[in-house]
């Protein structure tokens, strides 16, 4: 697995890079025969106190895991983020085994969600008249996965995002699951013509 370690206003030394490489290679070997890549970014903590660590791991096509943590030093921040990634992988693998859903892993490998393109738009000058339309910051292109509602919730958790659009394998309609403010999961399904 290719692992890239970078620091945002933080120097990353050889000892930290070795620690990151050893831990992530161990996690990948435990759960997957062939993991793709991981990006680990260290930064300064809130109010320049401590460190932050963000991990984005592409373990197979369509399966992107994200974890983050803060700590008093870089090793502690990384260990917390790596523990979050490992917990997500454990849940994912347990769920696949419990449901005996080989088709789910084949569908996840067949679809590629990590081919997003971003377009940044120039902000309006400060003296320009403000319109009712907000500025569009980024536009993302992704493949919409076809899955059941429960599998979509699992993908939402694994990606550590707030919303996921998917094609419901049961009804064929486009649905969305999202994380509500109180921590529960919401599900949006279009009204069927009847």
mmCIF file with all atom_site columns, C-alpha atoms in Angstrom:
data_model
loop_
_atom_site.group_PDB
_atom_site.id
_atom_site.type_symbol
_atom_site.label_atom_id
_atom_site.label_alt_id
_atom_site.label_comp_id
_atom_site.label_asym_id
_atom_site.label_entity_id
_atom_site.label_seq_id
_atom_site.pdbx_PDB_ins_code
_atom_site.Cartn_x
_atom_site.Cartn_y
_atom_site.Cartn_z
_atom_site.occupancy
_atom_site.B_iso_or_equiv
_atom_site.pdbx_formal_charge
_atom_site.auth_seq_id
_atom_site.auth_comp_id
_atom_site.auth_asym_id
_atom_site.auth_atom_id
_atom_site.pdbx_PDB_model_num
ATOM 1   C CA . UNK A 1 1   ? 0.000   0.000   0.000   1.00 0.00 ? 1   UNK A CA 1
ATOM 2   C CA . UNK A 1 2   ? 1.297   3.433   -0.908  1.00 0.00 ? 2   UNK A CA 1
ATOM 3   C CA . UNK A 1 3   ? 1.303   5.762   2.113   1.00 0.00 ? 3   UNK A CA 1
ATOM 4   C CA . UNK A 1 4   ? 1.951   9.480   1.833   1.00 0.00 ? 4   UNK A CA 1
ATOM 5   C CA . UNK A 1 5   ? 2.707   11.454  4.988   1.00 0.00 ? 5   UNK A CA 1
ATOM 6   C CA . UNK A 1 6   ? 2.608   15.228  4.890   1.00 0.00 ? 6   UNK A CA 1
ATOM 7   C CA . UNK A 1 7   ? 2.509   18.080  7.336   1.00 0.00 ? 7   UNK A CA 1
ATOM 8   C CA . UNK A 1 8   ? 0.559   21.300  7.141   1.00 0.00 ? 8   UNK A CA 1
ATOM 9   C CA . UNK A 1 9   ? 2.826   23.817  8.906   1.00 0.00 ? 9   UNK A CA 1
ATOM 10  C CA . UNK A 1 10  ? 4.285   20.833  10.787  1.00 0.00 ? 10  UNK A CA 1
ATOM 11  C CA . UNK A 1 11  ? 7.555   19.007  10.140  1.00 0.00 ? 11  UNK A CA 1
ATOM 12  C CA . UNK A 1 12  ? 7.197   15.231  9.882   1.00 0.00 ? 12  UNK A CA 1
ATOM 13  C CA . UNK A 1 13  ? 10.344  13.346  10.847  1.00 0.00 ? 13  UNK A CA 1
ATOM 14  C CA . UNK A 1 14  ? 11.553  9.893   9.859   1.00 0.00 ? 14  UNK A CA 1
ATOM 15  C CA . UNK A 1 15  ? 10.439  8.318   13.166  1.00 0.00 ? 15  UNK A CA 1
ATOM 16  C CA . UNK A 1 16  ? 6.867   9.565   12.678  1.00 0.00 ? 16  UNK A CA 1
ATOM 17  C CA . UNK A 1 17  ? 6.796   8.409   9.031   1.00 0.00 ? 17  UNK A CA 1
ATOM 18  C CA . UNK A 1 18  ? 8.055   4.962   10.056  1.00 0.00 ? 18  UNK A CA 1
ATOM 19  C CA . UNK A 1 19  ? 5.423   4.741   12.816  1.00 0.00 ? 19  UNK A CA 1
ATOM 20  C CA . UNK A 1 20  ? 2.652   5.728   10.380  1.00 0.00 ? 20  UNK A CA 1
ATOM 21  C CA . UNK A 1 21  ? 3.859   3.293   7.718   1.00 0.00 ? 21  UNK A CA 1
ATOM 22  C CA . UNK A 1 22  ? 4.154   0.344   10.133  1.00 0.00 ? 22  UNK A CA 1
ATOM 23  C CA . UNK A 1 23  ? 0.731   0.891   11.706  1.00 0.00 ? 23  UNK A CA 1
ATOM 24  C CA . UNK A 1 24  ? -1.195  1.432   8.448   1.00 0.00 ? 24  UNK A CA 1
ATOM 25  C CA . UNK A 1 25  ? 0.550   -1.468  6.684   1.00 0.00 ? 25  UNK A CA 1
ATOM 26  C CA . UNK A 1 26  ? -0.396  -3.682  9.637   1.00 0.00 ? 26  UNK A CA 1
ATOM 27  C CA . UNK A 1 27  ? -4.043  -2.587  9.510   1.00 0.00 ? 27  UNK A CA 1
ATOM 28  C CA . UNK A 1 28  ? -4.206  -3.075  5.735   1.00 0.00 ? 28  UNK A CA 1
ATOM 29  C CA . UNK A 1 29  ? -2.604  -6.534  5.919   1.00 0.00 ? 29  UNK A CA 1
ATOM 30  C CA . UNK A 1 30  ? -5.052  -7.596  8.622   1.00 0.00 ? 30  UNK A CA 1
ATOM 31  C CA . UNK A 1 31  ? -8.197  -6.728  6.643   1.00 0.00 ? 31  UNK A CA 1
ATOM 32  C CA . UNK A 1 32  ? -7.333  -6.624  2.921   1.00 0.00 ? 32  UNK A CA 1
ATOM 33  C CA . UNK A 1 33  ? -5.092  -8.577  0.595   1.00 0.00 ? 33  UNK A CA 1
ATOM 34  C CA . UNK A 1 34  ? -4.482  -5.520  -1.563  1.00 0.00 ? 34  UNK A CA 1
ATOM 35  C CA . UNK A 1 35  ? -5.053  -2.028  -0.242  1.00 0.00 ? 35  UNK A CA 1
ATOM 36  C CA . UNK A 1 36  ? -4.499  0.891   -2.603  1.00 0.00 ? 36  UNK A CA 1
ATOM 37  C CA . UNK A 1 37  ? -3.228  3.990   -0.807  1.00 0.00 ? 37  UNK A CA 1
ATOM 38  C CA . UNK A 1 38  ? -3.470  6.250   2.202   1.00 0.00 ? 38  UNK A CA 1
ATOM 39  C CA . UNK A 1 39  ? -2.831  9.944   2.760   1.00 0.00 ? 39  UNK A CA 1
ATOM 40  C CA . UNK A 1 40  ? -1.918  11.041  6.293   1.00 0.00 ? 40  UNK A CA 1
ATOM 41  C CA . UNK A 1 41  ? -1.823  14.772  6.996   1.00 0.00 ? 41  UNK A CA 1
ATOM 42  C CA . UNK A 1 42  ? -0.603  16.321  10.236  1.00 0.00 ? 42  UNK A CA 1
ATOM 43  C CA . UNK A 1 43  ? -1.408  19.864  11.289  1.00 0.00 ? 43  UNK A CA 1
ATOM 44  C CA . UNK A 1 44  ? -1.426  22.161  14.249  1.00 0.00 ? 44  UNK A CA 1
ATOM 45  C CA . UNK A 1 45  ? -4.203  21.615  16.773  1.00 0.00 ? 45  UNK A CA 1
ATOM 46  C CA . UNK A 1 46  ? -6.880  24.106  17.716  1.00 0.00 ? 46  UNK A CA 1
ATOM 47  C CA . UNK A 1 47  ? -5.379  27.417  18.815  1.00 0.00 ? 47  UNK A CA 1
ATOM 48  C CA . UNK A 1 48  ? -1.899  26.056  17.923  1.00 0.00 ? 48  UNK A CA 1
ATOM 49  C CA . UNK A 1 49  ? -2.215  23.620  20.828  1.00 0.00 ? 49  UNK A CA 1
ATOM 50  C CA . UNK A 1 50  ? -1.157  20.051  20.039  1.00 0.00 ? 50  UNK A CA 1
ATOM 51  C CA . UNK A 1 51  ? -1.561  18.299  16.704  1.00 0.00 ? 51  UNK A CA 1
ATOM 52  C CA . UNK A 1 52  ? -4.283  17.114  14.359  1.00 0.00 ? 52  UNK A CA 1
ATOM 53  C CA . UNK A 1 53  ? -4.095  14.045  12.132  1.00 0.00 ? 53  UNK A CA 1
ATOM 54  C CA . UNK A 1 54  ? -6.364  13.307  9.170   1.00 0.00 ? 54  UNK A CA 1
ATOM 55  C CA . UNK A 1 55  ? -6.234  9.961   7.366   1.00 0.00 ? 55  UNK A CA 1
ATOM 56  C CA . UNK A 1 56  ? -7.899  9.236   4.025   1.00 0.00 ? 56  UNK A CA 1
ATOM 57  C CA . UNK A 1 57  ? -7.430  5.588   3.049   1.00 0.00 ? 57  UNK A CA 1
ATOM 58  C CA . UNK A 1 58  ? -8.459  4.031   -0.264  1.00 0.00 ? 58  UNK A CA 1
ATOM 59  C CA . UNK A 1 59  ? -8.536  0.365   0.645   1.00 0.00 ? 59  UNK A CA 1
ATOM 60  C CA . UNK A 1 60  ? -10.256 -0.842  -2.529  1.00 0.00 ? 60  UNK A CA 1
ATOM 61  C CA . UNK A 1 61  ? -12.147 0.759   -5.403  1.00 0.00 ? 61  UNK A CA 1
ATOM 62  C CA . UNK A 1 62  ? -15.211 2.422   -3.959  1.00 0.00 ? 62  UNK A CA 1
ATOM 63  C CA . UNK A 1 63  ? -14.225 2.060   -0.309  1.00 0.00 ? 63  UNK A CA 1
ATOM 64  C CA . UNK A 1 64  ? -12.747 5.235   1.133   1.00 0.00 ? 64  UNK A CA 1
ATOM 65  C CA . UNK A 1 65  ? -12.193 5.507   4.883   1.00 0.00 ? 65  UNK A CA 1
ATOM 66  C CA . UNK A 1 66  ? -11.629 8.764   6.711   1.00 0.00 ? 66  UNK A CA 1
ATOM 67  C CA . UNK A 1 67  ? -10.447 9.269   10.257  1.00 0.00 ? 67  UNK A CA 1
ATOM 68  C CA . UNK A 1 68  ? -9.212  12.238  12.240  1.00 0.00 ? 68  UNK A CA 1
ATOM 69  C CA . UNK A 1 69  ? -8.046  12.956  15.749  1.00 0.00 ? 69  UNK A CA 1
ATOM 70  C CA . UNK A 1 70  ? -6.263  15.559  17.848  1.00 0.00 ? 70  UNK A CA 1
ATOM 71  C CA . UNK A 1 71  ? -3.605  14.951  20.483  1.00 0.00 ? 71  UNK A CA 1
ATOM 72  C CA . UNK A 1 72  ? -0.892  16.558  22.521  1.00 0.00 ? 72  UNK A CA 1
ATOM 73  C CA . UNK A 1 73  ? 1.753   15.164  20.151  1.00 0.00 ? 73  UNK A CA 1
ATOM 74  C CA . UNK A 1 74  ? 1.738   13.863  16.590  1.00 0.00 ? 74  UNK A CA 1
ATOM 75  C CA . UNK A 1 75  ? 2.042   10.184  17.569  1.00 0.00 ? 75  UNK A CA 1
ATOM 76  C CA . UNK A 1 76  ? -1.003  10.364  19.861  1.00 0.00 ? 76  UNK A CA 1
ATOM 77  C CA . UNK A 1 77  ? -3.033  12.196  17.196  1.00 0.00 ? 77  UNK A CA 1
ATOM 78  C CA . UNK A 1 78  ? -2.123  9.582   14.593  1.00 0.00 ? 78  UNK A CA 1
ATOM 79  C CA . UNK A 1 79  ? -2.830  6.631   16.885  1.00 0.00 ? 79  UNK A CA 1
ATOM 80  C CA . UNK A 1 80  ? -6.339  7.956   17.605  1.00 0.00 ? 80  UNK A CA 1
ATOM 81  C CA . UNK A 1 81  ? -7.084  8.489   13.901  1.00 0.00 ? 81  UNK A CA 1
ATOM 82  C CA . UNK A 1 82  ? -5.698  5.037   13.022  1.00 0.00 ? 82  UNK A CA 1
ATOM 83  C CA . UNK A 1 83  ? -7.862  3.488   15.753  1.00 0.00 ? 83  UNK A CA 1
ATOM 84  C CA . UNK A 1 84  ? -10.907 5.164   14.168  1.00 0.00 ? 84  UNK A CA 1
ATOM 85  C CA . UNK A 1 85  ? -9.977  3.716   10.752  1.00 0.00 ? 85  UNK A CA 1
ATOM 86  C CA . UNK A 1 86  ? -9.450  0.256   12.247  1.00 0.00 ? 86  UNK A CA 1
ATOM 87  C CA . UNK A 1 87  ? -12.811 0.400   14.028  1.00 0.00 ? 87  UNK A CA 1
ATOM 88  C CA . UNK A 1 88  ? -14.554 1.340   10.766  1.00 0.00 ? 88  UNK A CA 1
ATOM 89  C CA . UNK A 1 89  ? -12.845 -1.557  8.980   1.00 0.00 ? 89  UNK A CA 1
ATOM 90  C CA . UNK A 1 90  ? -13.787 -4.006  11.735  1.00 0.00 ? 90  UNK A CA 1
ATOM 91  C CA . UNK A 1 91  ? -17.450 -2.969  11.498  1.00 0.00 ? 91  UNK A CA 1
ATOM 92  C CA . UNK A 1 92  ? -17.393 -3.159  7.726   1.00 0.00 ? 92  UNK A CA 1
ATOM 93  C CA . UNK A 1 93  ? -15.837 -6.628  7.656   1.00 0.00 ? 93  UNK A CA 1
ATOM 94  C CA . UNK A 1 94  ? -18.140 -7.932  10.412  1.00 0.00 ? 94  UNK A CA 1
ATOM 95  C CA . UNK A 1 95  ? -21.144 -6.664  8.530   1.00 0.00 ? 95  UNK A CA 1
ATOM 96  C CA . UNK A 1 96  ? -20.031 -8.306  5.318   1.00 0.00 ? 96  UNK A CA 1
ATOM 97  C CA . UNK A 1 97  ? -19.428 -11.610 7.088   1.00 0.00 ? 97  UNK A CA 1
ATOM 98  C CA . UNK A 1 98  ? -22.677 -11.472 9.064   1.00 0.00 ? 98  UNK A CA 1
ATOM 99  C CA . UNK A 1 99  ? -24.767 -10.899 5.996   1.00 0.00 ? 99  UNK A CA 1
ATOM 100 C CA . UNK A 1 100 ? -22.754 -13.302 3.872   1.00 0.00 ? 100 UNK A CA 1
ATOM 101 C CA . UNK A 1 101 ? -22.920 -10.657 1.180   1.00 0.00 ? 101 UNK A CA 1
ATOM 102 C CA . UNK A 1 102 ? -20.222 -11.430 -1.335  1.00 0.00 ? 102 UNK A CA 1
ATOM 103 C CA . UNK A 1 103 ? -22.191 -9.406  -3.852  1.00 0.00 ? 103 UNK A CA 1
ATOM 104 C CA . UNK A 1 104 ? -21.732 -6.287  -1.714  1.00 0.00 ? 104 UNK A CA 1
ATOM 105 C CA . UNK A 1 105 ? -17.935 -6.472  -1.868  1.00 0.00 ? 105 UNK A CA 1
ATOM 106 C CA . UNK A 1 106 ? -18.046 -7.185  -5.630  1.00 0.00 ? 106 UNK A CA 1
ATOM 107 C CA . UNK A 1 107 ? -20.279 -4.139  -6.140  1.00 0.00 ? 107 UNK A CA 1
ATOM 108 C CA . UNK A 1 108 ? -17.968 -2.013  -3.993  1.00 0.00 ? 108 UNK A CA 1
ATOM 109 C CA . UNK A 1 109 ? -14.912 -3.109  -6.012  1.00 0.00 ? 109 UNK A CA 1
ATOM 110 C CA . UNK A 1 110 ? -16.719 -2.589  -9.322  1.00 0.00 ? 110 UNK A CA 1
ATOM 111 C CA . UNK A 1 111 ? -17.676 1.020   -8.614  1.00 0.00 ? 111 UNK A CA 1
ATOM 112 C CA . UNK A 1 112 ? -15.136 3.814   -8.325  1.00 0.00 ? 112 UNK A CA 1
ATOM 113 C CA . UNK A 1 113 ? -16.069 6.723   -6.089  1.00 0.00 ? 113 UNK A CA 1
ATOM 114 C CA . UNK A 1 114 ? -12.650 8.345   -5.938  1.00 0.00 ? 114 UNK A CA 1
ATOM 115 C CA . UNK A 1 115 ? -12.674 9.946   -9.405  1.00 0.00 ? 115 UNK A CA 1
ATOM 116 C CA . UNK A 1 116 ? -13.993 13.333  -8.323  1.00 0.00 ? 116 UNK A CA 1
ATOM 117 C CA . UNK A 1 117 ? -13.106 16.508  -10.181 1.00 0.00 ? 117 UNK A CA 1
ATOM 118 C CA . UNK A 1 118 ? -13.299 19.891  -8.554  1.00 0.00 ? 118 UNK A CA 1
ATOM 119 C CA . UNK A 1 119 ? -13.968 23.252  -10.151 1.00 0.00 ? 119 UNK A CA 1
ATOM 120 C CA . UNK A 1 120 ? -13.277 26.398  -8.158  1.00 0.00 ? 120 UNK A CA 1
ATOM 121 C CA . UNK A 1 121 ? -15.083 29.569  -9.083  1.00 0.00 ? 121 UNK A CA 1
ATOM 122 C CA . UNK A 1 122 ? -13.740 33.070  -8.637  1.00 0.00 ? 122 UNK A CA 1
ATOM 123 C CA . UNK A 1 123 ? -15.350 35.088  -5.846  1.00 0.00 ? 123 UNK A CA 1
ATOM 124 C CA . UNK A 1 124 ? -17.186 38.277  -6.743  1.00 0.00 ? 124 UNK A CA 1
ATOM 125 C CA . UNK A 1 125 ? -15.339 41.527  -6.004  1.00 0.00 ? 125 UNK A CA 1
ATOM 126 C CA . UNK A 1 126 ? -16.215 43.105  -2.658  1.00 0.00 ? 126 UNK A CA 1
ATOM 127 C CA . UNK A 1 127 ? -17.775 46.164  -4.287  1.00 0.00 ? 127 UNK A CA 1
ATOM 128 C CA . UNK A 1 128 ? -20.078 44.025  -6.465  1.00 0.00 ? 128 UNK A CA 1
ATOM 129 C CA . UNK A 1 129 ? -23.759 43.892  -5.678  1.00 0.00 ? 129 UNK A CA 1
ATOM 130 C CA . UNK A 1 130 ? -24.694 40.816  -3.641  1.00 0.00 ? 130 UNK A CA 1
ATOM 131 C CA . UNK A 1 131 ? -27.263 38.571  -5.301  1.00 0.00 ? 131 UNK A CA 1
ATOM 132 C CA . UNK A 1 132 ? -29.563 35.986  -3.784  1.00 0.00 ? 132 UNK A CA 1
ATOM 133 C CA . UNK A 1 133 ? -27.479 33.183  -5.274  1.00 0.00 ? 133 UNK A CA 1
ATOM 134 C CA . UNK A 1 134 ? -24.682 31.871  -3.033  1.00 0.00 ? 134 UNK A CA 1
ATOM 135 C CA . UNK A 1 135 ? -21.199 31.314  -4.442  1.00 0.00 ? 135 UNK A CA 1
ATOM 136 C CA . UNK A 1 136 ? -20.599 27.747  -5.650  1.00 0.00 ? 136 UNK A CA 1
ATOM 137 C CA . UNK A 1 137 ? -17.326 26.611  -4.160  1.00 0.00 ? 137 UNK A CA 1
ATOM 138 C CA . UNK A 1 138 ? -16.826 23.142  -5.634  1.00 0.00 ? 138 UNK A CA 1
ATOM 139 C CA . UNK A 1 139 ? -18.539 20.775  -7.995  1.00 0.00 ? 139 UNK A CA 1
ATOM 140 C CA . UNK A 1 140 ? -17.905 17.086  -7.495  1.00 0.00 ? 140 UNK A CA 1
ATOM 141 C CA . UNK A 1 141 ? -18.523 14.251  -9.930  1.00 0.00 ? 141 UNK A CA 1
ATOM 142 C CA . UNK A 1 142 ? -18.946 10.806  -8.398  1.00 0.00 ? 142 UNK A CA 1
ATOM 143 C CA . UNK A 1 143 ? -20.512 7.552   -9.441  1.00 0.00 ? 143 UNK A CA 1
ATOM 144 C CA . UNK A 1 144 ? -23.774 6.946   -7.626  1.00 0.00 ? 144 UNK A CA 1
ATOM 145 C CA . UNK A 1 145 ? -23.631 3.484   -6.026  1.00 0.00 ? 145 UNK A CA 1
ATOM 146 C CA . UNK A 1 146 ? -26.497 1.035   -6.304  1.00 0.00 ? 146 UNK A CA 1
ATOM 147 C CA . UNK A 1 147 ? -27.184 -0.513  -2.902  1.00 0.00 ? 147 UNK A CA 1
ATOM 148 C CA . UNK A 1 148 ? -29.748 -1.270  -0.263  1.00 0.00 ? 148 UNK A CA 1
ATOM 149 C CA . UNK A 1 149 ? -30.563 1.334   2.361   1.00 0.00 ? 149 UNK A CA 1
ATOM 150 C CA . UNK A 1 150 ? -28.590 -0.501  5.055   1.00 0.00 ? 150 UNK A CA 1
ATOM 151 C CA . UNK A 1 151 ? -25.533 -0.753  2.790   1.00 0.00 ? 151 UNK A CA 1
ATOM 152 C CA . UNK A 1 152 ? -25.826 2.962   1.989   1.00 0.00 ? 152 UNK A CA 1
ATOM 153 C CA . UNK A 1 153 ? -25.801 3.737   5.726   1.00 0.00 ? 153 UNK A CA 1
ATOM 154 C CA . UNK A 1 154 ? -22.684 1.585   6.055   1.00 0.00 ? 154 UNK A CA 1
ATOM 155 C CA . UNK A 1 155 ? -21.003 3.525   3.209   1.00 0.00 ? 155 UNK A CA 1
ATOM 156 C CA . UNK A 1 156 ? -22.018 6.783   4.898   1.00 0.00 ? 156 UNK A CA 1
ATOM 157 C CA . UNK A 1 157 ? -20.277 5.640   8.089   1.00 0.00 ? 157 UNK A CA 1
ATOM 158 C CA . UNK A 1 158 ? -17.188 4.374   6.286   1.00 0.00 ? 158 UNK A CA 1
ATOM 159 C CA . UNK A 1 159 ? -16.752 7.586   4.336   1.00 0.00 ? 159 UNK A CA 1
ATOM 160 C CA . UNK A 1 160 ? -17.366 9.674   7.446   1.00 0.00 ? 160 UNK A CA 1
ATOM 161 C CA . UNK A 1 161 ? -19.573 12.082  5.469   1.00 0.00 ? 161 UNK A CA 1
ATOM 162 C CA . UNK A 1 162 ? -22.849 13.766  6.259   1.00 0.00 ? 162 UNK A CA 1
ATOM 163 C CA . UNK A 1 163 ? -24.833 12.672  3.175   1.00 0.00 ? 163 UNK A CA 1
ATOM 164 C CA . UNK A 1 164 ? -24.823 9.983   0.488   1.00 0.00 ? 164 UNK A CA 1
ATOM 165 C CA . UNK A 1 165 ? -26.876 9.785   -2.709  1.00 0.00 ? 165 UNK A CA 1
ATOM 166 C CA . UNK A 1 166 ? -27.467 6.221   -3.955  1.00 0.00 ? 166 UNK A CA 1
ATOM 167 C CA . UNK A 1 167 ? -29.693 4.214   -6.272  1.00 0.00 ? 167 UNK A CA 1
ATOM 168 C CA . UNK A 1 168 ? -31.928 1.952   -4.195  1.00 0.00 ? 168 UNK A CA 1
ATOM 169 C CA . UNK A 1 169 ? -31.428 -1.620  -5.412  1.00 0.00 ? 169 UNK A CA 1
ATOM 170 C CA . UNK A 1 170 ? -34.935 -2.531  -4.214  1.00 0.00 ? 170 UNK A CA 1
ATOM 171 C CA . UNK A 1 171 ? -36.930 0.212   -5.918  1.00 0.00 ? 171 UNK A CA 1
ATOM 172 C CA . UNK A 1 172 ? -34.536 1.501   -8.596  1.00 0.00 ? 172 UNK A CA 1
ATOM 173 C CA . UNK A 1 173 ? -35.155 5.103   -7.422  1.00 0.00 ? 173 UNK A CA 1
ATOM 174 C CA . UNK A 1 174 ? -32.504 7.540   -6.304  1.00 0.00 ? 174 UNK A CA 1
ATOM 175 C CA . UNK A 1 175 ? -32.469 7.927   -2.504  1.00 0.00 ? 175 UNK A CA 1
ATOM 176 C CA . UNK A 1 176 ? -30.341 9.794   -0.011  1.00 0.00 ? 176 UNK A CA 1
ATOM 177 C CA . UNK A 1 177 ? -29.233 8.982   3.518   1.00 0.00 ? 177 UNK A CA 1
ATOM 178 C CA . UNK A 1 178 ? -27.837 11.703  5.760   1.00 0.00 ? 178 UNK A CA 1
ATOM 179 C CA . UNK A 1 179 ? -26.650 12.202  9.304   1.00 0.00 ? 179 UNK A CA 1
ATOM 180 C CA . UNK A 1 180 ? -29.028 14.394  11.288  1.00 0.00 ? 180 UNK A CA 1
ATOM 181 C CA . UNK A 1 181 ? -27.937 16.935  13.884  1.00 0.00 ? 181 UNK A CA 1
ATOM 182 C CA . UNK A 1 182 ? -28.914 14.620  16.749  1.00 0.00 ? 182 UNK A CA 1
ATOM 183 C CA . UNK A 1 183 ? -26.704 11.799  15.402  1.00 0.00 ? 183 UNK A CA 1
ATOM 184 C CA . UNK A 1 184 ? -29.486 9.671   13.920  1.00 0.00 ? 184 UNK A CA 1
ATOM 185 C CA . UNK A 1 185 ? -29.692 8.757   10.241  1.00 0.00 ? 185 UNK A CA 1
ATOM 186 C CA . UNK A 1 186 ? -32.302 10.272  7.921   1.00 0.00 ? 186 UNK A CA 1
ATOM 187 C CA . UNK A 1 187 ? -33.498 8.638   4.710   1.00 0.00 ? 187 UNK A CA 1
ATOM 188 C CA . UNK A 1 188 ? -34.989 10.538  1.762   1.00 0.00 ? 188 UNK A CA 1
ATOM 189 C CA . UNK A 1 189 ? -36.991 8.542   -0.764  1.00 0.00 ? 189 UNK A CA 1
ATOM 190 C CA . UNK A 1 190 ? -38.920 10.126  -3.646  1.00 0.00 ? 190 UNK A CA 1
ATOM 191 C CA . UNK A 1 191 ? -42.669 9.783   -3.567  1.00 0.00 ? 191 UNK A CA 1
ATOM 192 C CA . UNK A 1 192 ? -43.804 7.047   -5.898  1.00 0.00 ? 192 UNK A CA 1
ATOM 193 C CA . UNK A 1 193 ? -46.343 7.840   -8.574  1.00 0.00 ? 193 UNK A CA 1
ATOM 194 C CA . UNK A 1 194 ? -49.480 6.007   -7.751  1.00 0.00 ? 194 UNK A CA 1
#
